[in-house]
Amino acid sequence: MKFWWVNHKQTQRQELAGGYLWSPKVEKNGSRSKFYDNMRVAAPGDFVFSYASTKIARIGVVTDFAVIAPKPTEFRNVGTNWGAEGWILPVSWFDRAIGVKPKAILSSLASILPKSHSPLQSATGKGNQKAYLAEVSREVFAMILGEINATIGDFDQRPTDGPSQNFVDKVEDLIEQSFASDPNLNDTVRSQVIQARRGQGIFRSRVLECEPICRVTGISDLGLLVASHMKPWRMCTSAHERLAGRNGLMLAPHVDFLFDDGLLTFDETGELRFSSRLSQENLARLGLKGVQPAILQPFHRDSVVYLRYHQINVFKS
């Protein structure tokens, strides 16, 4: 279990109400940020403090791993300098208010704040510039909670929200709704793009032309195959990408679930790669422990672009 502290003054209202955290993938200049990379490190069961306007307001628990998602529409004009592509981390926020001002206990808190990538300046108690999701120690959590006569054990009764797929559905619902007013799409293309979200229609037909068999199981029975996007439907920037046959794979349902959730990917030669977050026990139960691809062949060069997107942005190494 890890402990996190998020500085989100600009988006606290939206993120507490929505049950998530969202950050860009990189800084404005394209450089990596430890605070943003932490979004993919946080794991189910980790605790998070919500900090804004000089005080810790709420405590939450991470309910699933982060997934790639566009900037939430409810941010509106907030974060105009942020990239449109980022990480969304599902968090269930407890109703209990915290209301602790770290600056008031800085003399005790400063010595146990992180030496680098701290959410606060140990000398002044002000939030560090560019800090977003920062890892802190259990001692930091215990000290903050001690100010309200609480312990971490008081939060054992976890909220029971759904997994990150709920967020994916919400994001894709909003994107789908936006098509209704898109003047660049005629009715036929609009219908095709919406069907592609569910792996149906012309997208499925085009994927079958390129990848007619599940590479993992060798299944070719069309009733047992799902058309899955390599670059997720929600992250595609055009109808062309959403409908491209080379952006898809035909997979058996259980393989499709793992691929879509980033627990499985392929390299360019067709070799399988499993996420370290998928236990050997569960791999065995799925019949995939030690499995070799039934179809081992390199990906078409037009597919490699989409596959690399999956490797970098979807796969949970």
XYZ file of N, CA and C in Angstrom, residues 3-7 47-52 54-60 96-114 118-120 125 134-155:
189
model
N 0.889 5.752 -0.162
C 0.136 6.923 0.287
C 0.474 8.100 -0.620
N -0.564 8.803 -1.044
C -0.404 9.865 -2.037
C -1.041 11.156 -1.547
N -0.562 12.239 -2.121
C -1.047 13.591 -1.798
C -1.218 14.309 -3.125
N -2.434 14.758 -3.423
C -2.659 15.434 -4.690
C -2.928 16.916 -4.466
N -2.185 17.751 -5.158
C -2.415 19.196 -5.183
C -3.279 19.492 -6.410
N -4.080 5.068 -0.501
C -4.797 6.221 0.039
C -4.316 7.515 -0.630
N -5.216 8.493 -0.707
C -4.902 9.791 -1.312
C -5.475 10.914 -0.450
N -4.655 11.931 -0.186
C -5.129 13.167 0.424
C -5.435 14.174 -0.675
N -6.564 14.864 -0.563
C -6.913 15.948 -1.482
C -6.529 17.269 -0.836
N -5.629 18.020 -1.493
C -5.129 19.291 -0.957
C -5.407 20.422 -1.939
N -5.980 21.505 -1.432
C -6.208 22.716 -2.231
C -6.503 23.869 -1.293
N -4.731 25.679 0.698
C -3.981 25.586 1.971
C -4.447 24.493 2.921
N -5.421 23.651 2.506
C -5.845 22.622 3.464
C -6.132 21.272 2.805
N -5.971 20.236 3.634
C -6.377 18.885 3.247
C -7.885 18.799 3.457
N -8.612 18.543 2.381
C -10.074 18.552 2.474
C -10.670 17.167 2.670
N -10.150 16.187 1.925
C -10.762 14.859 1.935
C -9.688 13.787 1.840
N -10.081 12.576 2.143
C -9.229 11.420 1.950
C -9.956 10.459 1.019
N -9.218 9.821 0.129
C -9.827 8.886 -0.806
C -9.012 7.621 -0.913
N -16.241 11.970 4.974
C -15.722 12.672 6.159
C -14.783 13.806 5.765
N -15.052 15.002 6.239
C -14.191 16.155 5.973
C -12.946 16.092 6.848
N -11.820 16.505 6.289
C -10.560 16.517 7.041
C -10.291 17.923 7.563
N -10.120 18.893 6.669
C -9.995 20.291 7.079
C -8.731 20.651 7.825
N -7.640 19.923 7.599
C -6.367 20.216 8.280
C -5.502 21.109 7.396
N -4.932 22.164 8.006
C -4.010 23.044 7.299
C -2.570 22.621 7.619
N -1.881 21.995 6.665
C -0.520 21.511 6.917
C 0.428 22.595 7.411
N 0.223 23.824 6.959
C 1.135 24.904 7.370
C 1.091 25.120 8.878
N -0.053 24.801 9.502
C -0.187 24.996 10.940
C 0.635 23.994 11.738
N 1.002 22.874 11.129
C 1.805 21.852 11.837
C 3.138 21.643 11.123
N 3.569 22.675 10.375
C 4.753 22.531 9.546
C 6.002 22.196 10.357
N 6.099 22.700 11.578
C 7.287 22.435 12.384
C 7.479 20.944 12.627
N 6.397 20.200 12.696
C 6.477 18.749 12.880
C 6.467 18.015 11.540
N 5.750 18.573 10.602
C 5.547 17.898 9.323
C 6.759 17.983 8.405
N 7.487 19.083 8.454
C 8.557 19.347 7.481
C 9.592 18.238 7.432
N 9.948 17.674 8.575
C 11.031 16.691 8.622
C 10.656 15.353 7.997
N 9.353 15.099 7.810
C 8.955 13.804 7.246
C 8.360 13.950 5.841
N 8.395 15.166 5.290
C 7.999 15.336 3.900
C 9.068 14.737 2.985
N 8.713 14.327 1.775
C 9.715 13.768 0.858
C 10.836 14.766 0.591
N 8.276 16.668 -3.388
C 7.352 16.843 -2.262
C 6.160 17.685 -2.700
N 4.994 17.455 -2.128
C 3.840 18.289 -2.473
C 3.939 19.695 -1.892
N 4.715 19.847 -0.800
C 4.849 21.144 -0.128
C 6.306 21.546 -0.007
N 5.690 25.782 3.715
C 4.384 25.136 3.782
C 3.516 25.403 2.561
N 1.851 13.335 -5.539
C 3.135 13.084 -4.883
C 2.997 11.937 -3.887
N 3.998 11.077 -3.862
C 3.989 10.002 -2.872
C 4.523 10.532 -1.540
N 3.837 10.210 -0.463
C 4.273 10.584 0.886
C 4.295 9.334 1.750
N 4.854 9.474 2.931
C 4.991 8.320 3.814
C 3.730 8.077 4.637
N 3.663 6.909 5.210
C 2.571 6.584 6.130
C 2.578 7.545 7.311
N 3.778 7.973 7.714
C 3.907 8.890 8.842
C 3.239 10.236 8.557
N 3.362 10.705 7.318
C 2.702 11.953 6.935
C 1.193 11.801 7.064
N 0.675 10.700 6.575
C -0.765 10.458 6.664
C -1.212 10.404 8.120
N -0.450 9.666 8.908
C -0.827 9.498 10.316
C -0.823 10.837 11.054
N 0.154 11.697 10.748
C 0.235 12.988 11.423
C -0.953 13.875 11.050
N -1.307 13.909 9.763
C -2.443 14.723 9.324
C -3.726 14.225 9.982
N -3.947 12.933 9.963
C -5.166 12.374 10.547
C -5.206 12.560 12.058
N -4.026 12.563 12.671
C -3.967 12.784 14.111
C -4.528 14.131 14.519
N -4.493 15.096 13.603
C -5.024 16.424 13.891
C -6.550 16.420 14.033
N -7.204 15.381 13.529
C -8.664 15.280 13.693
C -9.009 14.048 14.547
N -8.006 13.602 15.315
C -8.193 12.448 16.204
C -8.671 11.214 15.443
N -8.075 10.996 14.276
C -8.407 9.831 13.458
C -7.139 9.051 13.155
N -7.307 7.818 12.733
C -6.193 6.976 12.307
C -6.522 6.392 10.939
N -5.511 5.839 10.302
C -5.737 5.208 9.007
C -6.736 4.069 9.148
N -6.705 3.404 10.285
C -7.638 2.306 10.526
C -9.092 2.731 10.513
N -9.347 4.006 10.762
C -10.731 4.493 10.727
C -11.298 4.484 9.317
N -10.431 4.309 8.313
C -10.870 4.332 6.925
C -10.763 2.955 6.273
